[in-house]
Short mmCIF file of N, CA and C in Angstrom, two decimals:
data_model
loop_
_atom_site.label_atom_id
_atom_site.label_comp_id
_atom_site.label_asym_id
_atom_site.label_seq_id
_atom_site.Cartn_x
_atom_site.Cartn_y
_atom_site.Cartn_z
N UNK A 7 17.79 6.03 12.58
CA UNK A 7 17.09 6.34 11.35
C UNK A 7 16.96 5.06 10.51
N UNK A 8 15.70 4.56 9.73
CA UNK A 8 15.61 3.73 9.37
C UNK A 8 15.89 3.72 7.72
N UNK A 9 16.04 2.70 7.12
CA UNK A 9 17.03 3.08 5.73
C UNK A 9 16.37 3.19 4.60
N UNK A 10 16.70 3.80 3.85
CA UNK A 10 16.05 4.08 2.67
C UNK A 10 14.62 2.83 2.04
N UNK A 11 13.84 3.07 1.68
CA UNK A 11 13.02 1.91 0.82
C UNK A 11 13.15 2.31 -0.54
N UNK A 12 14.38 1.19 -1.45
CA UNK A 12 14.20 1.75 -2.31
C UNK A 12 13.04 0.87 -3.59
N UNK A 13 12.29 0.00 -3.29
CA UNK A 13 11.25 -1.02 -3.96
C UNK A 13 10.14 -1.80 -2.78
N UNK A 14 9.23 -2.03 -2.99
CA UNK A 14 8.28 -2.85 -2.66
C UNK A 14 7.19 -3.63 -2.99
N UNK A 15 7.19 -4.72 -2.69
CA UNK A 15 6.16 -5.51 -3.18
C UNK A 15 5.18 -6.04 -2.45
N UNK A 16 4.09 -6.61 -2.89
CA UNK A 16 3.40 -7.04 -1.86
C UNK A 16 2.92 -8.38 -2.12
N UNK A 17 2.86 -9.48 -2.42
CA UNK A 17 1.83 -11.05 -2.83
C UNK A 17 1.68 -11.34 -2.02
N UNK A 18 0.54 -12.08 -2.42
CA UNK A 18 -0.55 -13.37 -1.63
C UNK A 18 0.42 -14.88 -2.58
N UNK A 19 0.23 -16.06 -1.72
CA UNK A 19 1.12 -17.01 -2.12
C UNK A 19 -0.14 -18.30 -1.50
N UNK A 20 0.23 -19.20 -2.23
CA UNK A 20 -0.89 -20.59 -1.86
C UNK A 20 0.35 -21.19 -0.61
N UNK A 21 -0.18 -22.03 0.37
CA UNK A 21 0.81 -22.53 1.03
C UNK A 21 0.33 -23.92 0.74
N UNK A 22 1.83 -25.30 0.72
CA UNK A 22 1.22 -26.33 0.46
C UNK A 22 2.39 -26.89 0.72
N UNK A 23 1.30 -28.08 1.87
CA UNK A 23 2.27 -28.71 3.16
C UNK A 23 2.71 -27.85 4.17
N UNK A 24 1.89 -26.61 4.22
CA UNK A 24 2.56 -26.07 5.51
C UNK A 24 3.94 -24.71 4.94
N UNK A 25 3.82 -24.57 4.01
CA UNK A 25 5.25 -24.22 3.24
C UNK A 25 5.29 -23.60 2.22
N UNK A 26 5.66 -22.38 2.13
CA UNK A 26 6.17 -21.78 0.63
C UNK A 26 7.93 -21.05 0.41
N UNK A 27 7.87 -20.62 -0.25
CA UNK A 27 9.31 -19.94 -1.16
C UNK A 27 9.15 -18.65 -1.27
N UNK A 28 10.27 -18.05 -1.53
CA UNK A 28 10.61 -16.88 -1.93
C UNK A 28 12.39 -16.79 -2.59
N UNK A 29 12.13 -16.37 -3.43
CA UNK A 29 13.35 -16.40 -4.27
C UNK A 29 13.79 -16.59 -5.56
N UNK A 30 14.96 -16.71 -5.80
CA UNK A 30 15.29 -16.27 -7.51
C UNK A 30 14.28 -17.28 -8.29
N UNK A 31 13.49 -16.40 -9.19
CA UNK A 31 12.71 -17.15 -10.20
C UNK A 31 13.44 -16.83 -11.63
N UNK A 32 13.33 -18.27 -12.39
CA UNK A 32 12.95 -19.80 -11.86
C UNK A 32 13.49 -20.42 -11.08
N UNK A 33 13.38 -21.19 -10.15
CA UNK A 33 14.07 -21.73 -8.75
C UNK A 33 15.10 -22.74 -9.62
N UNK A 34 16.12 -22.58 -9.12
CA UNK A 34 17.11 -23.01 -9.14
C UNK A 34 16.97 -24.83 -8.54
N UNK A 35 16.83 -25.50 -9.08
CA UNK A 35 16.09 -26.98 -8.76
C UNK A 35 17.72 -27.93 -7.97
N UNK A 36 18.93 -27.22 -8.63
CA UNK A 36 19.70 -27.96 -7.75
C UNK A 36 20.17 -27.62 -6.64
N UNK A 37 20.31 -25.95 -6.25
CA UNK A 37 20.69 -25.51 -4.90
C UNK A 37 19.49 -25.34 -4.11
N UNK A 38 18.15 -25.56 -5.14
CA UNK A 38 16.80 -25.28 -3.92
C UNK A 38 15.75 -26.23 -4.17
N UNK A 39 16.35 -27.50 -3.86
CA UNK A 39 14.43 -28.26 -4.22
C UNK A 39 13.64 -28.10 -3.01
N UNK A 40 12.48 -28.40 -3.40
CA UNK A 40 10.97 -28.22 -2.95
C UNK A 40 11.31 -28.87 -1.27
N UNK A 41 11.84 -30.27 -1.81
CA UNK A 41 11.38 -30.57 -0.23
C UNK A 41 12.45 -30.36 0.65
N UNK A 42 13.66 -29.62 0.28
CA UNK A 42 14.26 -29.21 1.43
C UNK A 42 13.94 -27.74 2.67
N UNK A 43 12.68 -27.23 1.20
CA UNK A 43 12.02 -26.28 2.28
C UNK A 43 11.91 -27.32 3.23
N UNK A 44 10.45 -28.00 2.84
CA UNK A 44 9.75 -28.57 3.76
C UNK A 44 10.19 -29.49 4.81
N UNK A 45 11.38 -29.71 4.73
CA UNK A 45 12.47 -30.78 5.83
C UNK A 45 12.97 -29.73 7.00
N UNK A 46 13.14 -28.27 6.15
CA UNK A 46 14.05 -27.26 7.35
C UNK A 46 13.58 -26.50 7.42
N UNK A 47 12.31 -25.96 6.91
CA UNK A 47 12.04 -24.63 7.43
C UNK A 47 11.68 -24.61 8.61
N UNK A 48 11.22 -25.49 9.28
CA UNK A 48 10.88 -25.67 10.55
C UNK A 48 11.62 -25.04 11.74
N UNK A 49 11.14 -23.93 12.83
CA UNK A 49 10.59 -23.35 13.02
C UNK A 49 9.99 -22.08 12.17
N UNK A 50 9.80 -21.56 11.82
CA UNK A 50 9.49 -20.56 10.31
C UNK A 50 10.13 -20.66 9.77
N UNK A 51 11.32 -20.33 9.26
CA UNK A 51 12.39 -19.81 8.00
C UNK A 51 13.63 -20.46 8.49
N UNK A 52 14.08 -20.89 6.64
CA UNK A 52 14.80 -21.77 6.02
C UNK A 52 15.26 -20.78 4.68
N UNK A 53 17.27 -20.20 4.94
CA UNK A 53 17.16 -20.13 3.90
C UNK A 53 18.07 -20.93 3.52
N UNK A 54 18.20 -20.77 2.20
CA UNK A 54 18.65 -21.56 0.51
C UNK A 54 20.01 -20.60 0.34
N UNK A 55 21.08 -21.01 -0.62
CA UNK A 55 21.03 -20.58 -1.77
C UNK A 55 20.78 -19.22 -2.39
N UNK A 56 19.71 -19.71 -2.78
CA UNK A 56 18.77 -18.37 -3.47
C UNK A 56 17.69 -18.35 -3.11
N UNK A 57 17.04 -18.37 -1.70
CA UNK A 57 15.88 -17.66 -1.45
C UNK A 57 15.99 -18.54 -0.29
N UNK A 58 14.37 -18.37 0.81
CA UNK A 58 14.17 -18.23 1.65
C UNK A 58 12.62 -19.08 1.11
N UNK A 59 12.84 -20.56 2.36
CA UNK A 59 11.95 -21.01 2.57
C UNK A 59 11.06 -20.21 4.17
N UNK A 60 9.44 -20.31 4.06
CA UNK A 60 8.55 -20.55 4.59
C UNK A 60 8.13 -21.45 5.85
N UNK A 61 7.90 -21.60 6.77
CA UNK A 61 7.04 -22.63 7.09
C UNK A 61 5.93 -22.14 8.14
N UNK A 62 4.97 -22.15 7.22
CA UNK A 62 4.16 -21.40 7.81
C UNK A 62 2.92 -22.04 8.83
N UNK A 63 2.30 -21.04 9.23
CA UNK A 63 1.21 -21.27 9.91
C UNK A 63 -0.03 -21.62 9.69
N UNK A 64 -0.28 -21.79 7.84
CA UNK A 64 -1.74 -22.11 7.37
C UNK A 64 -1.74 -23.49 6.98
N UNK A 65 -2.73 -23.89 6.72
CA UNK A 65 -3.10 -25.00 6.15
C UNK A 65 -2.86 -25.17 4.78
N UNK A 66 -2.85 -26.23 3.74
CA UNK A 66 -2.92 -26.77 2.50
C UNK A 66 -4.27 -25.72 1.89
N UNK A 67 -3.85 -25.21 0.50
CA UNK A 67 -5.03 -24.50 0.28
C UNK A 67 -5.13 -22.95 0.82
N UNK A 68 -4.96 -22.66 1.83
CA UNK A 68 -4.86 -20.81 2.62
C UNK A 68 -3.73 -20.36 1.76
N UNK A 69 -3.61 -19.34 2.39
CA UNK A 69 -3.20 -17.85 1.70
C UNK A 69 -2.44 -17.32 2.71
N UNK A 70 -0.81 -17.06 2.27
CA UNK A 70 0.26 -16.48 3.13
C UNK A 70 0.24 -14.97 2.27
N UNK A 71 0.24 -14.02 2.84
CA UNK A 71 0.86 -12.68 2.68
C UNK A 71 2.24 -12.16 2.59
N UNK A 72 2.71 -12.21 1.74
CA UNK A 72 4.50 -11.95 1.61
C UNK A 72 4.49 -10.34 1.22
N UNK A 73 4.83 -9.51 1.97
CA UNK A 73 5.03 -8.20 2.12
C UNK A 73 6.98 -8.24 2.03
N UNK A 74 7.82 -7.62 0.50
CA UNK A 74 9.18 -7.46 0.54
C UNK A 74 9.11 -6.24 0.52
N UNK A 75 10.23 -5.69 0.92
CA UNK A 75 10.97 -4.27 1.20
C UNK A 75 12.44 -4.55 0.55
N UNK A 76 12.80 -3.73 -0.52
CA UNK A 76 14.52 -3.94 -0.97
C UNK A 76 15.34 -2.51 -0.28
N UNK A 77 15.86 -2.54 0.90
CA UNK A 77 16.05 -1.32 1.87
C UNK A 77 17.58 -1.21 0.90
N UNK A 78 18.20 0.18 1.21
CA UNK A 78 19.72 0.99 0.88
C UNK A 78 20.45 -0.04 2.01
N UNK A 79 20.34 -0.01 3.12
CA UNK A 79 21.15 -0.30 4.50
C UNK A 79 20.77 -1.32 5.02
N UNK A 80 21.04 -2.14 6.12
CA UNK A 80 20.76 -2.83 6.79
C UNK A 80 20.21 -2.19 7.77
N UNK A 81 18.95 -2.98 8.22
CA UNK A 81 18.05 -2.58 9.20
C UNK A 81 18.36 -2.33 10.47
N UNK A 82 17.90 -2.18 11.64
CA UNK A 82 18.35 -1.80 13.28
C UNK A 82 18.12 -3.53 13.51
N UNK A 83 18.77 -3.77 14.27
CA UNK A 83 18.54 -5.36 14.99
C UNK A 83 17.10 -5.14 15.79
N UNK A 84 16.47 -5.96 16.38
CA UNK A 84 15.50 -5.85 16.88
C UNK A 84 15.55 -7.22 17.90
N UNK A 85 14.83 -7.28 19.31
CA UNK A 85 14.91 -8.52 19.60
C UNK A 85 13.47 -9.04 19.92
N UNK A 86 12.79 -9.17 19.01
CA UNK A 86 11.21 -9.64 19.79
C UNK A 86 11.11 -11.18 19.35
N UNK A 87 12.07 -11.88 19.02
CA UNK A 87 11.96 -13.52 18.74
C UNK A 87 11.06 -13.70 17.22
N UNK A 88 10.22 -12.98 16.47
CA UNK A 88 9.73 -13.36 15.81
C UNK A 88 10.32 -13.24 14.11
N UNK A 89 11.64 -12.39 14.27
CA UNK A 89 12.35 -12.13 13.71
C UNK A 89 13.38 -13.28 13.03
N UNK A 90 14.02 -13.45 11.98
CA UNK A 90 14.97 -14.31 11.37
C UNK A 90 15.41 -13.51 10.47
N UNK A 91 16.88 -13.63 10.51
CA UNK A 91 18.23 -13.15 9.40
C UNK A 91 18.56 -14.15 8.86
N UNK A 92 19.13 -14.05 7.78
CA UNK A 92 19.96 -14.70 7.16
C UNK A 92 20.23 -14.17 5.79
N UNK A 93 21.21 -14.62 4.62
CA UNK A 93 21.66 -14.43 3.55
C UNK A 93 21.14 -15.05 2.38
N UNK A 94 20.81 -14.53 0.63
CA UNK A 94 21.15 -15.47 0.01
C UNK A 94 21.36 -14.61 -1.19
N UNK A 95 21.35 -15.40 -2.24
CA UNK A 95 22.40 -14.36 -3.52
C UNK A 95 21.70 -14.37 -4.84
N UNK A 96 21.15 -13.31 -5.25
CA UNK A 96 20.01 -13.02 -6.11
C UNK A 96 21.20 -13.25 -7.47
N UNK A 97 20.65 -13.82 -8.16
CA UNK A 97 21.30 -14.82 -9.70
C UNK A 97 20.45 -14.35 -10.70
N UNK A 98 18.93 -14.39 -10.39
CA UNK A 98 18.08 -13.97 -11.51
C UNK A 98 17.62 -13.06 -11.56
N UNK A 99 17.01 -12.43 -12.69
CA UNK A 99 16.40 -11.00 -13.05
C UNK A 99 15.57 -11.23 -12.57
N UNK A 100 14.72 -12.15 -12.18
CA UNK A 100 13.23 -12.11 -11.15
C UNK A 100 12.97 -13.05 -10.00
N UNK A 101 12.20 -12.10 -8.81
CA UNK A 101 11.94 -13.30 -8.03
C UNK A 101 10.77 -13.24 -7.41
N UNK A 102 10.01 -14.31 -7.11
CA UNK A 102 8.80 -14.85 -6.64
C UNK A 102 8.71 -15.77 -5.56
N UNK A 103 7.43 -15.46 -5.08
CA UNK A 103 6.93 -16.03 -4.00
C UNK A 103 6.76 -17.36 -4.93
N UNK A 104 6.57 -18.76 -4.24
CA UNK A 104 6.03 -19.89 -4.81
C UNK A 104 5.69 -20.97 -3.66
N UNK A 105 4.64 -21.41 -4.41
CA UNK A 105 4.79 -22.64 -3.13
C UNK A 105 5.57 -23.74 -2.82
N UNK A 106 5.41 -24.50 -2.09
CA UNK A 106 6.17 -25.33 -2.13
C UNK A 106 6.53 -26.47 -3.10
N UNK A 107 5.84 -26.57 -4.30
CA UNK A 107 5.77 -27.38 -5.41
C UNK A 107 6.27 -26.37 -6.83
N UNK A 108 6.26 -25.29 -6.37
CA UNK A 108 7.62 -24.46 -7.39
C UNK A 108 6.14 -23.35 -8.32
N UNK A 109 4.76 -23.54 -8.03
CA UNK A 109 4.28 -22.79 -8.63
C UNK A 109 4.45 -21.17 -8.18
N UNK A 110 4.82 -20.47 -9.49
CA UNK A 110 5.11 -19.09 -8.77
C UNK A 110 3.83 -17.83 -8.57
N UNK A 111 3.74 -17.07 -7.93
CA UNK A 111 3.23 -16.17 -8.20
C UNK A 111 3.53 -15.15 -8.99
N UNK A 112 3.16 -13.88 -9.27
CA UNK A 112 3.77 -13.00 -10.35
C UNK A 112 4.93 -12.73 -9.63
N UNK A 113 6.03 -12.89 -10.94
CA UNK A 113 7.70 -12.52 -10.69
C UNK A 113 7.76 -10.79 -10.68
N UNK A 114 8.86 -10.38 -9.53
CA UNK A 114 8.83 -9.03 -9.92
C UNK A 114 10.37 -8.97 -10.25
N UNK A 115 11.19 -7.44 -10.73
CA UNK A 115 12.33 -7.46 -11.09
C UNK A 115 13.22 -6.97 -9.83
N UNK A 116 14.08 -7.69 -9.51
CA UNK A 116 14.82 -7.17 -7.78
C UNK A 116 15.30 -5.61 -8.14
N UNK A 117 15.70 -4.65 -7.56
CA UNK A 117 16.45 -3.24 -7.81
C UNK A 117 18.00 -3.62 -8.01
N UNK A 118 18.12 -4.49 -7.53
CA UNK A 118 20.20 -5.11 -7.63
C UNK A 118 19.82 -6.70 -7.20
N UNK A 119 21.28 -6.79 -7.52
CA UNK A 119 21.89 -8.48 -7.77
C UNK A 119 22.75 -8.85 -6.68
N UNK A 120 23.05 -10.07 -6.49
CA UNK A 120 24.16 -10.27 -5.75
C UNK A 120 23.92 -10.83 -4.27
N UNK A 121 24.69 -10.71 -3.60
CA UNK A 121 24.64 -11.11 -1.96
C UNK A 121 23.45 -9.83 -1.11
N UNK A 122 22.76 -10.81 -0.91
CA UNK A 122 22.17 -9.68 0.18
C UNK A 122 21.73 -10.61 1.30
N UNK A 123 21.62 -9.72 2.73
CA UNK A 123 21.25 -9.60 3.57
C UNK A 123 19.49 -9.63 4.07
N UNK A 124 18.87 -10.98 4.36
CA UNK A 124 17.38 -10.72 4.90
C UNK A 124 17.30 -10.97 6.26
N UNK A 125 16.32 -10.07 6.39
CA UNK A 125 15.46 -9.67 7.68
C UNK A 125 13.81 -10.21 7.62
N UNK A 126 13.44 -11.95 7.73
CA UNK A 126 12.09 -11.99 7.62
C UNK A 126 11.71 -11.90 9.08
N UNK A 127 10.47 -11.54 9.40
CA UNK A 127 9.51 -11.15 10.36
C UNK A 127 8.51 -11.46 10.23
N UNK A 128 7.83 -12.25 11.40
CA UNK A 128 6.49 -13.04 11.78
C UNK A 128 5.28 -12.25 12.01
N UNK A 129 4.34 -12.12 11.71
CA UNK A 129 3.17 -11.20 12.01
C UNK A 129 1.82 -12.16 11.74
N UNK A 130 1.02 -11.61 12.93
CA UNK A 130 -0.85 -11.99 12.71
C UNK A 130 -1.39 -10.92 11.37
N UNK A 131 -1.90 -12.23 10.92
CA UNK A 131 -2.64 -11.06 10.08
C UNK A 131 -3.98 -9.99 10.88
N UNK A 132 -4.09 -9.06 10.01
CA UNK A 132 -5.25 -7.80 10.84
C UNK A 132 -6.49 -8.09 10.10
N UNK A 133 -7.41 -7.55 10.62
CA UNK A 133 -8.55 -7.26 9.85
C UNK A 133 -8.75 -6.61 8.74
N UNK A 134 -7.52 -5.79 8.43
CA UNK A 134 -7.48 -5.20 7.16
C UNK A 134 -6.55 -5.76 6.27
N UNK A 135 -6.40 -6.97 6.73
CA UNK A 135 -5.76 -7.86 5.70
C UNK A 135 -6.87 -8.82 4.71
N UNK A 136 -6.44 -9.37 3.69
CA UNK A 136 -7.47 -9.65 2.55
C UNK A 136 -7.76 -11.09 3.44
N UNK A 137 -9.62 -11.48 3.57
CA UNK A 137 -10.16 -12.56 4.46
C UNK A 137 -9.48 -13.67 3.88
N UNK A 138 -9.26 -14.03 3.28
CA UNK A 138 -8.21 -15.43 3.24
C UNK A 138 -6.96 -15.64 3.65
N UNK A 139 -6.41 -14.67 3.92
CA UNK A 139 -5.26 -14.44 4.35
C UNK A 139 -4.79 -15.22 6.23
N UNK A 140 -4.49 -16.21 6.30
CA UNK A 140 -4.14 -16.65 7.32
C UNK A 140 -2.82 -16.75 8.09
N UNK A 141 -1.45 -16.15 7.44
CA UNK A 141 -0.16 -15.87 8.08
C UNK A 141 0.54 -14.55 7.15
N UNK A 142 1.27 -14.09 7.57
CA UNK A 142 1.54 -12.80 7.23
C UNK A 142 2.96 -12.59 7.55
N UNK A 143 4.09 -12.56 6.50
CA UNK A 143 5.69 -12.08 6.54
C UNK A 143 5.93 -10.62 6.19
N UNK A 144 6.79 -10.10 6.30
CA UNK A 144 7.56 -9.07 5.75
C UNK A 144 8.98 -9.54 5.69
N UNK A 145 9.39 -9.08 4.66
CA UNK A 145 10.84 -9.54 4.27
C UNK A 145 11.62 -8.32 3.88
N UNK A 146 12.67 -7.79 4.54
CA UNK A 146 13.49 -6.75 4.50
C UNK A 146 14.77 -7.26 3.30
N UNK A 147 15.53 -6.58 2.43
CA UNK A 147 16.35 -7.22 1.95
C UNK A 147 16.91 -5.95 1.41
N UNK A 148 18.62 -6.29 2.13
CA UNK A 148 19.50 -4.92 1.10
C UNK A 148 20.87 -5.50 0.72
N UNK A 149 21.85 -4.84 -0.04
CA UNK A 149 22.73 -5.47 -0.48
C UNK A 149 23.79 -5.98 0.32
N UNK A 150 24.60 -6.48 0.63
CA UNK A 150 25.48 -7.37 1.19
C UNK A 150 27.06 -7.20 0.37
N UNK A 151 27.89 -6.57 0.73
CA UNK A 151 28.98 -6.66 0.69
C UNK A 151 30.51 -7.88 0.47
N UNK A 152 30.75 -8.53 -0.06
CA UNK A 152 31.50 -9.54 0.42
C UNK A 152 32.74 -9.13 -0.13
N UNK A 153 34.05 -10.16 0.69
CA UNK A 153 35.36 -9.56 0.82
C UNK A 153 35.49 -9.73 -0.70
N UNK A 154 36.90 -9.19 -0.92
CA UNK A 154 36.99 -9.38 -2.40
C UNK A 154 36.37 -8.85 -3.31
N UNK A 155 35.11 -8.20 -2.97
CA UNK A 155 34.55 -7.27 -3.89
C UNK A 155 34.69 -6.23 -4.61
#
């Protein structure tokens, strides 16, 4: 059974250098500068800190699709390679897609705080995706537990 959805969002994001963000807005400039996306995100995803670098598939100028999900549970594992996990720890009341030079798109408000758990996933965009649209994520994210809590 797959886990609750309890929020969703959907943005379009500029990519530049190959690269955008996702995460606590305003970016945190000492645990996340710009160009350490762009040094590690390489093969897709790089996370931070507080968010989750990009490295995408469009050009300077195109349009990435960032589809988030804030799930109750952690998701089923899956193995089709296009998939990436990892952690990071929501600090601010808002977070945004941005590019790689820190411009954000509209901030939304997370449902909870704290350590969580992501699940980003690689996808072609469809035909019923908006025509500028040249790479396409979904980002799963639920809360995370840590000892001592």
């Amino acid at each position: 059974m797959s886990p609750r959805i309890i929020a969703a969002h959907e943005r379009l994001v500029a990519v530049e250098f190959g690269a955008f963000y996702f995460g606590n807005w305003p970016m945190d400039a000492t645990s996340d500068p710009p160009h350490l996306i762009l040094r590690h995100a390489q093969p897709g995803v790089a996370f931070t800190e507080t968010g989750v670098g990009f490295y995408s598939e469009c050009y300077d100028d195109e349009l990435a699709l960032l589809r988030v999900r804030f799930l109750e549970s952690e998701p089923a594992r899956d193995g089709d390679g296009k998939s990436f996990r990892g952690e990071f720890f929501i600090s601010s009341n808002q977070l945004a897609p941005t590019t790689a030079g820190a411009v954000p798109e509209i901030p939304f408000t997370p449902p909870f705080r704290g350590g969580v758990g992501v699940l980003a996933t690689h996808a072609a965009p469809t035909e019923d995706d908006v025509p500028l649209v040249r790479d396409k994520w979904s980002v799963d994210i639920w809360p995370v537990l840590t000892s001592g809590a």
